[in-house]
JSON list of C-alpha atoms in Angstrom, two decimals:
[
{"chain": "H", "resi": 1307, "resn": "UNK", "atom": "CA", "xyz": [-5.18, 1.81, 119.36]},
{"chain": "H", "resi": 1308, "resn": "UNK", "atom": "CA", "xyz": [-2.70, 4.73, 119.61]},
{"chain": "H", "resi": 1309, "resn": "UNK", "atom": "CA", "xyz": [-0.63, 5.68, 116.57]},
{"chain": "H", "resi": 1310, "resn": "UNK", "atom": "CA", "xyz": [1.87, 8.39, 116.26]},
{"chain": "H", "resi": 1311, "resn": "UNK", "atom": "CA", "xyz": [3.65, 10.11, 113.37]},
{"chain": "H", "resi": 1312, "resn": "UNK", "atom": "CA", "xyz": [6.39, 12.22, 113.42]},
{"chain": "H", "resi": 1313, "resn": "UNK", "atom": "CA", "xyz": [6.90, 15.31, 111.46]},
{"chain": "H", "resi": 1314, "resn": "UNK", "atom": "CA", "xyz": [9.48, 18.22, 111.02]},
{"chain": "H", "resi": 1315, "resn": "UNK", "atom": "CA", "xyz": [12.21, 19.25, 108.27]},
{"chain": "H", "resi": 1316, "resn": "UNK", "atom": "CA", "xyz": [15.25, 16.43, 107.97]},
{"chain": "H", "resi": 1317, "resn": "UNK", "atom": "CA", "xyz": [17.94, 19.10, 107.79]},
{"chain": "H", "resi": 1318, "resn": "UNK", "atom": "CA", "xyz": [18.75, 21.68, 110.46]},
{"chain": "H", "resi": 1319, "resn": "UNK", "atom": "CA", "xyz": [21.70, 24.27, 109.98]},
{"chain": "H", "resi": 1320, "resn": "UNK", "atom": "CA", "xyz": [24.38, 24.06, 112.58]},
{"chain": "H", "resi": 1321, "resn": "UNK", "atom": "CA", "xyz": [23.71, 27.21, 116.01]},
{"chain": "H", "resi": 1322, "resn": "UNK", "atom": "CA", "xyz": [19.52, 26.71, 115.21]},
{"chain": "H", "resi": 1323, "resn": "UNK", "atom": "CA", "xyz": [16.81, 24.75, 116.22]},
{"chain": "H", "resi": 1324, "resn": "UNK", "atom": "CA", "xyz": [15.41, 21.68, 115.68]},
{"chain": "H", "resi": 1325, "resn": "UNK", "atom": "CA", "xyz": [11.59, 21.31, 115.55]},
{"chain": "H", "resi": 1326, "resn": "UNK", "atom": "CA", "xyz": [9.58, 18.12, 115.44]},
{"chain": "H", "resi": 1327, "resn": "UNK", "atom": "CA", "xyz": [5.97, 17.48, 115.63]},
{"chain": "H", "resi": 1328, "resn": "UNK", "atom": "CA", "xyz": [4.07, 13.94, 116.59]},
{"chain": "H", "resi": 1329, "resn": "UNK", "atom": "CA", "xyz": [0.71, 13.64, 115.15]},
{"chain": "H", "resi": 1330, "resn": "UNK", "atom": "CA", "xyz": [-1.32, 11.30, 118.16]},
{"chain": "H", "resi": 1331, "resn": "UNK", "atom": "CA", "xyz": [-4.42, 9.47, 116.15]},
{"chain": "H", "resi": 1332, "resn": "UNK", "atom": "CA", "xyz": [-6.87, 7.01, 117.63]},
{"chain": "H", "resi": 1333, "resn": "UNK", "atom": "CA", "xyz": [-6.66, 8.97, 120.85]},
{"chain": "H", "resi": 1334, "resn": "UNK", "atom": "CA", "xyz": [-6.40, 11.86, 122.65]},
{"chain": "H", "resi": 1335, "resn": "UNK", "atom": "CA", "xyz": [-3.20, 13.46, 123.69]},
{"chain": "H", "resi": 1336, "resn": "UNK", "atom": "CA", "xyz": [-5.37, 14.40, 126.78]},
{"chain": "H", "resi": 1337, "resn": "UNK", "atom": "CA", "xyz": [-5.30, 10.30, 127.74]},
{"chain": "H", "resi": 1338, "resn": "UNK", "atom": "CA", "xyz": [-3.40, 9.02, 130.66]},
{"chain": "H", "resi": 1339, "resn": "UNK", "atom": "CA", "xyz": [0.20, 9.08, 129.21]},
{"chain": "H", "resi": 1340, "resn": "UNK", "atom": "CA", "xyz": [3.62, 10.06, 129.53]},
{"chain": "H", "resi": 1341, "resn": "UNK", "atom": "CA", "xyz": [4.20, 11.33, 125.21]},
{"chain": "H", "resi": 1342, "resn": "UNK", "atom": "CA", "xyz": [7.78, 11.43, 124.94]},
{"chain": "H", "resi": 1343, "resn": "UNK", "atom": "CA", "xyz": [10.48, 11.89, 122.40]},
{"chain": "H", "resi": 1344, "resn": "UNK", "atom": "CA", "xyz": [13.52, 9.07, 122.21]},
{"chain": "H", "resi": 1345, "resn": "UNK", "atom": "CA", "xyz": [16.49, 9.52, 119.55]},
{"chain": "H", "resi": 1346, "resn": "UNK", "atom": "CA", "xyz": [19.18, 7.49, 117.94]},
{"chain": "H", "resi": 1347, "resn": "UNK", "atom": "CA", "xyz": [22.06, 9.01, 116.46]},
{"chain": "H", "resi": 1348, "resn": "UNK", "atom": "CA", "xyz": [23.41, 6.58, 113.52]},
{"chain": "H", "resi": 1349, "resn": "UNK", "atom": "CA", "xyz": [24.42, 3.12, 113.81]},
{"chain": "H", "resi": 1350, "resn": "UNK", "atom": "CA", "xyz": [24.14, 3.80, 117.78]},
{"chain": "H", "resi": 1351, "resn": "UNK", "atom": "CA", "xyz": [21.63, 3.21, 120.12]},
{"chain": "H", "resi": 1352, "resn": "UNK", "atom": "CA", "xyz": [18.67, 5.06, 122.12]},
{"chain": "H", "resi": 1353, "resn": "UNK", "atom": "CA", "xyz": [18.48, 8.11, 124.04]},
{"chain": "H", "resi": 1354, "resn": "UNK", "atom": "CA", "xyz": [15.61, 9.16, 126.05]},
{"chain": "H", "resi": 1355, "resn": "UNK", "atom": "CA", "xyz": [15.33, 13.09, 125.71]},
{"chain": "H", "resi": 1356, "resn": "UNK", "atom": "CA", "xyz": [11.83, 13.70, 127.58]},
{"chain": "H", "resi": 1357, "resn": "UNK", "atom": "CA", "xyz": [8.26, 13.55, 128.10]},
{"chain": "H", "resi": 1358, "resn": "UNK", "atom": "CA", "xyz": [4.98, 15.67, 128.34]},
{"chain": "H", "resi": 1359, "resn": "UNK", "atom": "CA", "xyz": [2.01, 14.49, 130.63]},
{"chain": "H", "resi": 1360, "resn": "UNK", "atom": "CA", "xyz": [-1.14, 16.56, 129.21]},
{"chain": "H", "resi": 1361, "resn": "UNK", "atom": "CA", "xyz": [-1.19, 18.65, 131.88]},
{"chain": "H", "resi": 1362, "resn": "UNK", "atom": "CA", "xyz": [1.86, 20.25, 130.68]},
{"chain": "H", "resi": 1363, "resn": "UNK", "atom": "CA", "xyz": [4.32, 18.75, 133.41]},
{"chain": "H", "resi": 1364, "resn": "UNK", "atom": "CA", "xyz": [7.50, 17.93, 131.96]},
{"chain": "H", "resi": 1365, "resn": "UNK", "atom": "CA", "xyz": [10.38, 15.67, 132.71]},
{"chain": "H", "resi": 1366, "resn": "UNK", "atom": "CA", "xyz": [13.58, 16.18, 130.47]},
{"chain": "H", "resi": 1367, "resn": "UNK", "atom": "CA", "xyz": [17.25, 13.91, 130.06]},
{"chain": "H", "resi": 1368, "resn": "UNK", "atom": "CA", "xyz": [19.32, 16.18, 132.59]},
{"chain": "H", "resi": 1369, "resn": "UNK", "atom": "CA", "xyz": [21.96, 16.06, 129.54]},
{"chain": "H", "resi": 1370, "resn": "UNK", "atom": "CA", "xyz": [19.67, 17.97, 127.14]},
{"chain": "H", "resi": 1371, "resn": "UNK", "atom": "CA", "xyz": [17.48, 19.92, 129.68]},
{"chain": "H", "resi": 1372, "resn": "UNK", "atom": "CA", "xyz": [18.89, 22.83, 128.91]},
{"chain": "H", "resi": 1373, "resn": "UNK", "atom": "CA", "xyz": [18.33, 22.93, 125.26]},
{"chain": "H", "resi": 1374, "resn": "UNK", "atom": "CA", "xyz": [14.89, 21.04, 125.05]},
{"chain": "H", "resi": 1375, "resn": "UNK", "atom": "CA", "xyz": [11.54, 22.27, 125.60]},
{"chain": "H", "resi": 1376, "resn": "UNK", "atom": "CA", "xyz": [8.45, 19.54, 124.61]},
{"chain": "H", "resi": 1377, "resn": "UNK", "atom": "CA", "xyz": [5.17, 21.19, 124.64]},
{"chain": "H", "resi": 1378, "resn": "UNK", "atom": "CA", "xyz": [1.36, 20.14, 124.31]},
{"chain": "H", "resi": 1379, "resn": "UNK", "atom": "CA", "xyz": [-1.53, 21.35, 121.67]},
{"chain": "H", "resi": 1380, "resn": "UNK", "atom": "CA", "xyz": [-4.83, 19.85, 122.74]},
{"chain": "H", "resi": 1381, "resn": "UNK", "atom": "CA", "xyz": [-6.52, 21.43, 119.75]},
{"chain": "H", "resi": 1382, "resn": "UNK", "atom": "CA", "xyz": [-4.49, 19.59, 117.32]},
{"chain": "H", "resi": 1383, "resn": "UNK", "atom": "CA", "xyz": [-3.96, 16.18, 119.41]},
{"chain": "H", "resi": 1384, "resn": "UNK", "atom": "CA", "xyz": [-0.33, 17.05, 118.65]},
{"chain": "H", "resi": 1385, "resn": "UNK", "atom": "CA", "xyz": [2.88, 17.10, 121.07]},
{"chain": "H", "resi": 1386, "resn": "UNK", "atom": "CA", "xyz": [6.44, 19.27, 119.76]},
{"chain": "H", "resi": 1387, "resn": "UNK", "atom": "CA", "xyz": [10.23, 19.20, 120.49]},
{"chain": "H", "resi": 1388, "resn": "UNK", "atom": "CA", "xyz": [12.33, 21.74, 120.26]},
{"chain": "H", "resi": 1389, "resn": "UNK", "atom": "CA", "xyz": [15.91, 21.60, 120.80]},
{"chain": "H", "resi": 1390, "resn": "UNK", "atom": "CA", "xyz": [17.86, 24.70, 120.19]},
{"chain": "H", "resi": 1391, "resn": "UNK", "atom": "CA", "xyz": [21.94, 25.12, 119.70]},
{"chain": "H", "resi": 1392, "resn": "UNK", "atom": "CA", "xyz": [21.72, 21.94, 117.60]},
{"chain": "H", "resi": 1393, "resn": "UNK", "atom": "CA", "xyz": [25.02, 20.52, 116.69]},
{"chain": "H", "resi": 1394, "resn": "UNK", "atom": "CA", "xyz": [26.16, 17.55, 114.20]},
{"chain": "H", "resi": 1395, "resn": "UNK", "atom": "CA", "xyz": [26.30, 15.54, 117.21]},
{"chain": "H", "resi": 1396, "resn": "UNK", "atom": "CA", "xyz": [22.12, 16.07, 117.89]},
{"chain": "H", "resi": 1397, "resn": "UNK", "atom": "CA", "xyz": [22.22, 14.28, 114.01]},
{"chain": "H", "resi": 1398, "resn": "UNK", "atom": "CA", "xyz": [19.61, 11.41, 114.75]},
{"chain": "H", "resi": 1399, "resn": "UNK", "atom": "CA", "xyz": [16.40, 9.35, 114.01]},
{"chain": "H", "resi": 1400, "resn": "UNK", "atom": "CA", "xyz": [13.96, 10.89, 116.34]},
{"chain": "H", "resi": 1401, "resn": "UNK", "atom": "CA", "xyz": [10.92, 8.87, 117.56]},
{"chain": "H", "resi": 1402, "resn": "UNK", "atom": "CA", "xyz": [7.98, 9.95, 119.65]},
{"chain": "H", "resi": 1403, "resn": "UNK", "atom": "CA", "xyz": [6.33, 7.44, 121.83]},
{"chain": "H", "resi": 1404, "resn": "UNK", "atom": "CA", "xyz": [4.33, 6.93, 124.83]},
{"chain": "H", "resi": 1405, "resn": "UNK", "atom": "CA", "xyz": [3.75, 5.51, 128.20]},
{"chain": "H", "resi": 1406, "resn": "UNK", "atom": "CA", "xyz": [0.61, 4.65, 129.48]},
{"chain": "H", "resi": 1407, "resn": "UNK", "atom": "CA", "xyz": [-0.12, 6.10, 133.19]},
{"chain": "H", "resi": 1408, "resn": "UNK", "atom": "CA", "xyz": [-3.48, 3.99, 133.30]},
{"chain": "H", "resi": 1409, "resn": "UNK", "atom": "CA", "xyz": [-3.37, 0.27, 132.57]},
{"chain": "H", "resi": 1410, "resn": "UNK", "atom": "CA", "xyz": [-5.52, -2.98, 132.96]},
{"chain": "H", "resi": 1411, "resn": "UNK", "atom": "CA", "xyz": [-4.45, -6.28, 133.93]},
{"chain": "H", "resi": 1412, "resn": "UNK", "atom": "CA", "xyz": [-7.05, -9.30, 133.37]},
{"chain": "H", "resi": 1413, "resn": "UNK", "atom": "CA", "xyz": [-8.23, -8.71, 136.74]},
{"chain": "H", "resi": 1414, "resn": "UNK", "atom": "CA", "xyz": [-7.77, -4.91, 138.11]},
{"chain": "H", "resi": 1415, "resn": "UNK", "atom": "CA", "xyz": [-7.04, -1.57, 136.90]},
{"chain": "H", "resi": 1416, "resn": "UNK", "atom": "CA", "xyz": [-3.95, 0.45, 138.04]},
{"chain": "H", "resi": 1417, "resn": "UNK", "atom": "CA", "xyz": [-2.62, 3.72, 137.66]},
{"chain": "H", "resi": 1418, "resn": "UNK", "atom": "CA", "xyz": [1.09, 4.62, 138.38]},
{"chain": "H", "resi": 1419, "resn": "UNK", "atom": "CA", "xyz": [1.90, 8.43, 137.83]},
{"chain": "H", "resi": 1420, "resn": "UNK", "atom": "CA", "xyz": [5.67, 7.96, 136.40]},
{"chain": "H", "resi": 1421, "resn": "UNK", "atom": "CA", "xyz": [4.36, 5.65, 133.54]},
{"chain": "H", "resi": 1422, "resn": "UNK", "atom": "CA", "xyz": [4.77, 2.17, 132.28]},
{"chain": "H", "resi": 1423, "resn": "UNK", "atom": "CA", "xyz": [6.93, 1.47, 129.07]},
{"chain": "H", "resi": 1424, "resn": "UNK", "atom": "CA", "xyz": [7.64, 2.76, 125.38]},
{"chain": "H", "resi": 1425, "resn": "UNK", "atom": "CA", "xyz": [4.64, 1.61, 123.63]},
{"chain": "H", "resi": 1426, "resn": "UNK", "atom": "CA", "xyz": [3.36, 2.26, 121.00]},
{"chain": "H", "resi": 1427, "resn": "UNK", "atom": "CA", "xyz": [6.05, 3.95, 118.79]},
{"chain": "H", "resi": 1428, "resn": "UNK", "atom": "CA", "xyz": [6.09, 6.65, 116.12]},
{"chain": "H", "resi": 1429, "resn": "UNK", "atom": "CA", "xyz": [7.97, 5.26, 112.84]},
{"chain": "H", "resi": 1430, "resn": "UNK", "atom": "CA", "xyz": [11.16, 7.94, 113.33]},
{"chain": "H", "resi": 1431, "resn": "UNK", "atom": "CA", "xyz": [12.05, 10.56, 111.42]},
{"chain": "H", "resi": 1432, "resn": "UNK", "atom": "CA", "xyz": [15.84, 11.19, 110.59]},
{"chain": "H", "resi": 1433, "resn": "UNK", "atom": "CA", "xyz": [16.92, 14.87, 111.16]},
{"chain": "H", "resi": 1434, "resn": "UNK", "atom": "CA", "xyz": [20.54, 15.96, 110.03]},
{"chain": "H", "resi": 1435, "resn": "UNK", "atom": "CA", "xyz": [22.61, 18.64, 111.27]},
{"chain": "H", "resi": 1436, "resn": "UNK", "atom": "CA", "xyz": [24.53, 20.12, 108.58]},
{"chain": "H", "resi": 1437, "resn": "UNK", "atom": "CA", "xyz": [25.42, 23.56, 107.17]},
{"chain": "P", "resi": 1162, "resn": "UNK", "atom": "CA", "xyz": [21.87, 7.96, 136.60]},
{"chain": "P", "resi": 1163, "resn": "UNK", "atom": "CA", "xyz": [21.30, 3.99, 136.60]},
{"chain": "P", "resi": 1164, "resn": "UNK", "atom": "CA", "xyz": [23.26, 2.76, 133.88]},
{"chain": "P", "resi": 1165, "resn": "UNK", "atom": "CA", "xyz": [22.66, -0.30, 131.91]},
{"chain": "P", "resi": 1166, "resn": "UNK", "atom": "CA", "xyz": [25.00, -2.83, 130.47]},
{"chain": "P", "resi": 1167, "resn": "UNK", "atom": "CA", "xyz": [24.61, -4.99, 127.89]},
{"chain": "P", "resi": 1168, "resn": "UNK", "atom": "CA", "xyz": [26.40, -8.34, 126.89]},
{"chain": "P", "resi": 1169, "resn": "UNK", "atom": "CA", "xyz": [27.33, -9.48, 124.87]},
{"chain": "P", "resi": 1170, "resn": "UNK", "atom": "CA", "xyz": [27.71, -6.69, 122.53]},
{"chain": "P", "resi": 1171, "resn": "UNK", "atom": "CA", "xyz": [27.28, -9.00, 119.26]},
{"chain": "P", "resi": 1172, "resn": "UNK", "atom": "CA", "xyz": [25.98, -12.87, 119.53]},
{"chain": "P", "resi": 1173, "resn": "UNK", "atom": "CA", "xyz": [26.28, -14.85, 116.25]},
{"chain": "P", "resi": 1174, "resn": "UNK", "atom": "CA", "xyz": [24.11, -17.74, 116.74]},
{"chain": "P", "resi": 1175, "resn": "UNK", "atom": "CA", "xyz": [22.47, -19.91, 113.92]},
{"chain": "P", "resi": 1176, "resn": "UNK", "atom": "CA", "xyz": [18.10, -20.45, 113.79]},
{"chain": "P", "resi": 1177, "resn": "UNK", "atom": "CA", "xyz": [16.98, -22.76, 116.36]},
{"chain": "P", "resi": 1178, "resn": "UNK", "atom": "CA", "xyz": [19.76, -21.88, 118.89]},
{"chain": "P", "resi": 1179, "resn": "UNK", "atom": "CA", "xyz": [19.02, -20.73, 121.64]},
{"chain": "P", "resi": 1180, "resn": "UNK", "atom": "CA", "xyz": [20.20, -16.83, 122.54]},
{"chain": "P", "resi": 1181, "resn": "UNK", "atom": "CA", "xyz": [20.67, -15.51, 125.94]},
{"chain": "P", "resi": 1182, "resn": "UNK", "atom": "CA", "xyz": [20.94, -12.06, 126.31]},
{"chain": "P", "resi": 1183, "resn": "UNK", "atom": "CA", "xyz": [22.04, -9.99, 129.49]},
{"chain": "P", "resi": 1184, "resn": "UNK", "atom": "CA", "xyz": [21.52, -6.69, 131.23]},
{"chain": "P", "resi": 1185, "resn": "UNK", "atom": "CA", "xyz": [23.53, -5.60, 133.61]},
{"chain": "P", "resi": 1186, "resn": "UNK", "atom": "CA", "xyz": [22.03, -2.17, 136.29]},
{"chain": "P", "resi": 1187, "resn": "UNK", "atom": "CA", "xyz": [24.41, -0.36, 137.97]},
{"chain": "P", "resi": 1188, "resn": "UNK", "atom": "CA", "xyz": [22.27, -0.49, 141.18]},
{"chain": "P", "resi": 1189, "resn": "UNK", "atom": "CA", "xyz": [18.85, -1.93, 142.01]},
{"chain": "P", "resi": 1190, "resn": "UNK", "atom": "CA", "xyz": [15.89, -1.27, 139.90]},
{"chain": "P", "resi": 1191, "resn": "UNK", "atom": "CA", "xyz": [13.71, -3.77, 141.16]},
{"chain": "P", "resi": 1192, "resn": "UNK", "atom": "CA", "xyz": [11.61, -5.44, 138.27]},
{"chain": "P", "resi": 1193, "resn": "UNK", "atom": "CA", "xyz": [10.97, -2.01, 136.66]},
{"chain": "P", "resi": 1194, "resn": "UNK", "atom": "CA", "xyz": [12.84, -3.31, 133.22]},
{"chain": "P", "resi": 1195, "resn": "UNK", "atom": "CA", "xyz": [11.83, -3.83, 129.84]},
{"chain": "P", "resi": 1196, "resn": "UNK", "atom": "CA", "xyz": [13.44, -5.21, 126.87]},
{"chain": "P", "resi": 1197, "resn": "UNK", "atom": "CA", "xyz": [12.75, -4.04, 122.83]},
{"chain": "P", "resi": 1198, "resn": "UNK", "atom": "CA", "xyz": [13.70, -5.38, 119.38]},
{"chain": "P", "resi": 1199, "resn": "UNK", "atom": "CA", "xyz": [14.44, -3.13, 117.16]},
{"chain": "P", "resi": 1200, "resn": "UNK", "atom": "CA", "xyz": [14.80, -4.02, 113.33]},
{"chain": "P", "resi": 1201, "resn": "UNK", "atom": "CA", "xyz": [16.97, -2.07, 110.77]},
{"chain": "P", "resi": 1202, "resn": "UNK", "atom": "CA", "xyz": [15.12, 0.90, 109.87]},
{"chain": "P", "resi": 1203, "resn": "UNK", "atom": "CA", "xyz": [12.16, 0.09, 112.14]},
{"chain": "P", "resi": 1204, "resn": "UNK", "atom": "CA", "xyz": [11.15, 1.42, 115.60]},
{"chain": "P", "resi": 1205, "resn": "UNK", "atom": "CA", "xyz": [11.63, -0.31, 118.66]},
{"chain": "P", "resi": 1206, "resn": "UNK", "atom": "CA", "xyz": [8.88, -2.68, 119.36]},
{"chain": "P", "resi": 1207, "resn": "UNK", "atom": "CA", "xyz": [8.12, -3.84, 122.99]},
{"chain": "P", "resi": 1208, "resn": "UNK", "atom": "CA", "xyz": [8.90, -7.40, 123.67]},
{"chain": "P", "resi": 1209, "resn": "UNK", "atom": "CA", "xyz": [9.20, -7.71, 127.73]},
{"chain": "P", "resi": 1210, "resn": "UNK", "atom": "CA", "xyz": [7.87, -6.21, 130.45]},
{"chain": "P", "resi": 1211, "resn": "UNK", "atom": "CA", "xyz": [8.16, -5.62, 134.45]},
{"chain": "P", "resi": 1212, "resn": "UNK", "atom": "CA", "xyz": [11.15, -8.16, 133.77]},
{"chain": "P", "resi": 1213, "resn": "UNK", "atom": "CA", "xyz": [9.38, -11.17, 132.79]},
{"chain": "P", "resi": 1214, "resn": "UNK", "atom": "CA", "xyz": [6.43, -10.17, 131.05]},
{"chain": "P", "resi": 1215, "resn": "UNK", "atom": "CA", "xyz": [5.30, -10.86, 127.24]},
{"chain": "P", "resi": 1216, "resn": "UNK", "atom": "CA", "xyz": [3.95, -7.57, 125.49]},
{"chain": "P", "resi": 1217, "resn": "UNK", "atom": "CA", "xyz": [0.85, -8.75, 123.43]},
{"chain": "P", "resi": 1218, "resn": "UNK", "atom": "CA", "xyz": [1.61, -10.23, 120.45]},
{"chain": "P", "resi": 1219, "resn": "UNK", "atom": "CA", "xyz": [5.18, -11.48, 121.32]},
{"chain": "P", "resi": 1220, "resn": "UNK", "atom": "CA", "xyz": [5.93, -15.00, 120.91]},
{"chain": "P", "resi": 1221, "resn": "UNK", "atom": "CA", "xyz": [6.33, -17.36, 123.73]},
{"chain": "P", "resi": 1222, "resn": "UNK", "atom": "CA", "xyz": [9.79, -18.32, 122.74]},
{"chain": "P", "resi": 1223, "resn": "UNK", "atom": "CA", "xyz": [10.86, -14.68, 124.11]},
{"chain": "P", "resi": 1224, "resn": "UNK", "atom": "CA", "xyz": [11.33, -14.83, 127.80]},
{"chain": "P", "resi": 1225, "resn": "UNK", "atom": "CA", "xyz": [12.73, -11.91, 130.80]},
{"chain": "P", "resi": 1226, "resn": "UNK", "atom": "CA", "xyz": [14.05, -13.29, 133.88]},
{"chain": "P", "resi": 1227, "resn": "UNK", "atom": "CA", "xyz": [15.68, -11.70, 136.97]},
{"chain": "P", "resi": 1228, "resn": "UNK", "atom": "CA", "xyz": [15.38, -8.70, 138.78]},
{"chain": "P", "resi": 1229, "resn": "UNK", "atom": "CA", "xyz": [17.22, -5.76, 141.37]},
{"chain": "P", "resi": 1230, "resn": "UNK", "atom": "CA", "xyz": [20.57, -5.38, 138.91]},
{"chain": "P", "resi": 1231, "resn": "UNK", "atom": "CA", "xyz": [20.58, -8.72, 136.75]},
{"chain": "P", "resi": 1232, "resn": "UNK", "atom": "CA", "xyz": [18.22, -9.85, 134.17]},
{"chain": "P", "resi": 1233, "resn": "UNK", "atom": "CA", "xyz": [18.17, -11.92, 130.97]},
{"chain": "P", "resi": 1234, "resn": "UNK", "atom": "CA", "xyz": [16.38, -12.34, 127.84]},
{"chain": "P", "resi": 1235, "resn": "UNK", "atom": "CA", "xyz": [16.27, -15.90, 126.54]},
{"chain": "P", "resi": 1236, "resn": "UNK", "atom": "CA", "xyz": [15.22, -16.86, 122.71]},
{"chain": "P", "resi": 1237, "resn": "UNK", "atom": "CA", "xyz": [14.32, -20.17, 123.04]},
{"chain": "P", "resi": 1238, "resn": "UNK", "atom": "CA", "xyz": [14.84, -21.45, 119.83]},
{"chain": "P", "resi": 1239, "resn": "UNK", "atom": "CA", "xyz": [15.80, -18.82, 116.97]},
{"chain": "P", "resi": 1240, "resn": "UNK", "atom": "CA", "xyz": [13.70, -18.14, 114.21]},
{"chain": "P", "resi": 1241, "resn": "UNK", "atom": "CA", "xyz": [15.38, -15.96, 111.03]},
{"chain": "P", "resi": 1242, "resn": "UNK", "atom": "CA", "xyz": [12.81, -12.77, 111.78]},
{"chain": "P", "resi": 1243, "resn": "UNK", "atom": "CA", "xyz": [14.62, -12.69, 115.61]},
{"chain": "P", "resi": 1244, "resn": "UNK", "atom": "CA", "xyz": [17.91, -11.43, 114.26]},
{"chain": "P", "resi": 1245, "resn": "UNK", "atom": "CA", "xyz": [18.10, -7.58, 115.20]},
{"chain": "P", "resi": 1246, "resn": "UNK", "atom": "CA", "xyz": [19.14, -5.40, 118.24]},
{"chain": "P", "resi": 1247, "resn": "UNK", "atom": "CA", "xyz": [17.76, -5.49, 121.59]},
{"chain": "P", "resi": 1248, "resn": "UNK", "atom": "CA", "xyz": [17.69, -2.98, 124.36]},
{"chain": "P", "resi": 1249, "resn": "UNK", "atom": "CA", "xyz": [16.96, -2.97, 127.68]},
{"chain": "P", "resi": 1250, "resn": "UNK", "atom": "CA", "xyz": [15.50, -0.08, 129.53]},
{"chain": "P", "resi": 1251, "resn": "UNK", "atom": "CA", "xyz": [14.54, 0.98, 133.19]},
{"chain": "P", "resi": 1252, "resn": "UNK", "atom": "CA", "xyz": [12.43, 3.35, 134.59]},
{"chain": "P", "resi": 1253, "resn": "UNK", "atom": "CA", "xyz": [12.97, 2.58, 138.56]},
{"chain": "P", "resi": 1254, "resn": "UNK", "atom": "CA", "xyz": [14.93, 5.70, 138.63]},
{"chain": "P", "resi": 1255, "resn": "UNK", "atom": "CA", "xyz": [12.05, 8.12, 136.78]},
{"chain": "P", "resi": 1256, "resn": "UNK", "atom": "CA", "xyz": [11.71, 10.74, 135.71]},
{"chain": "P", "resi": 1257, "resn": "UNK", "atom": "CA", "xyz": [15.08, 9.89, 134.23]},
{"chain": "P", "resi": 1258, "resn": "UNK", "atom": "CA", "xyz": [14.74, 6.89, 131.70]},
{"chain": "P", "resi": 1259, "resn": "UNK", "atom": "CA", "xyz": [17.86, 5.47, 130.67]},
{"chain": "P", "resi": 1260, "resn": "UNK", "atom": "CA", "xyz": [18.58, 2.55, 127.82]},
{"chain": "P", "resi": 1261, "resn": "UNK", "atom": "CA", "xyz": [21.41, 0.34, 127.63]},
{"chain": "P", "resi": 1262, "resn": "UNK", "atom": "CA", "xyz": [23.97, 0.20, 124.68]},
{"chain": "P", "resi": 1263, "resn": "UNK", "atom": "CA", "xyz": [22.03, -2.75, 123.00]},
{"chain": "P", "resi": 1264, "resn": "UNK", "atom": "CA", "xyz": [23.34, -6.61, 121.97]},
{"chain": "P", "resi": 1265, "resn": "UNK", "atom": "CA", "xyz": [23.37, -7.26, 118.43]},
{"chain": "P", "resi": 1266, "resn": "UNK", "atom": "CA", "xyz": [21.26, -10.44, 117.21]},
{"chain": "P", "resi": 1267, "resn": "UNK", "atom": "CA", "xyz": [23.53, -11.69, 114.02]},
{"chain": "P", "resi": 1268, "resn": "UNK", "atom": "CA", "xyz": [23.31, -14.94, 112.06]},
{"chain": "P", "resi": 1269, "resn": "UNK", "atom": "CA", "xyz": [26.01, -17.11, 112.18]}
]
């Protein structure tokens, strides 16, 4: 099944830009999901920040769109964040996850284009904001 | 933006009590809801689905009920590795995805 592992530098300096990478293995990034990135500031709970189909559609948190851009590489079976202007308040555990599009019950097959849940999980990776 | 509430924000309950937890929309999201536990420095991890559904692996003593802008999650009898934080989460109103603020699981 799916795993994913997150990857970036845990400190960012105040004004720049935070870069994360999630690592998809035993699967391809090219599969019917949604891979999205979710975050969790300290001791609180979970934002959704956005998603990449593999097509390279998009869907971003209206609160963040403006600083976020996820993207796709099919060569590396990879998907990125980027959120520029960071700020102590974008301190956070990041996680990358995904959302199947495709699914099978014990009797049919379905597809639904906006995506089931969060599943399977990356482990997180904790970037801080700080000069 | 649908916006989910949680309550009780903390429930101290002992093992082998039962736990009912509640999710509150602020309008209508049919069944499209899921619930997750999340451990101290662990990811989220999947529990219910479509409101009433058991993600593989979960024990039956995890139920979802309910559906449009009420639903609960009921621990049927409490087992020590069920204390943590749960979340509920929609996705009626995709492409935005919103979470509620989570009820904390504590021992009493």
């Amino acid at each position: 099944q799916v795993q994913l592992q997150e990857s970036g530098p845990g400190l960012v300096k105040p004004s720049g830009t935070l870069s994360l990478t999630c690592a998809v293995s035993g699967g391809s990034i090219s599969s019917s999901n949604w891979w999205s990135w979710v975050r969790q500031p300290p001791g609180k709970g979970l934002e959704w920040i956005g998603e990449i189909y593999h097509s390279g559609s998009t869907n971003y948190n209206p609160s963040l769109k403006s600083r976020v851009t996820i993207s796709v590489d099919k060569s590396k079976n990879q998907f990125s964040l980027k959120l520029s202007s960071v700020t102590a308040a974008d301190t956070a555990v990041y996680y990358c996850a995904s959302r199947q599009v495709e699914y099978c019950s014990s009797t049919s097959c379905y597809t639904e284009d906006s995506g089931r849940w969060f599943d399977p999980w990356g482990q997180g990776t904790l970037v801080t904001v700080s000069s | 933006e649908i916006v989910l509430t949680q309550s009780p924000a903390t429930l101290s309950l002992s093992p082998g009590e039962r736990a009912t937890l509640s999710c509150r929309a602020s309008q209508s999201v049919s069944s499209y809801l899921a619930w997750y536990q999340q451990k101290p420095g662990q990811a989220p991890r999947l529990l219910i689905y479509d409101a009433s559904n058991r993600a593989t692996g979960i024990p039956a003593r995890f139920s979802g009920s309910g559906s449009g802008t009420d639903f609960t999650l009921t621990i049927s009898s409490l087992e020590p590795e069920d204390f943590a934080v749960y979340y509920c989460q929609q996705r009626s109103n995709w492409p935005l995805l919103t979470f509620g603020q989570g009820t904390r699981l504590e021992i009493k």
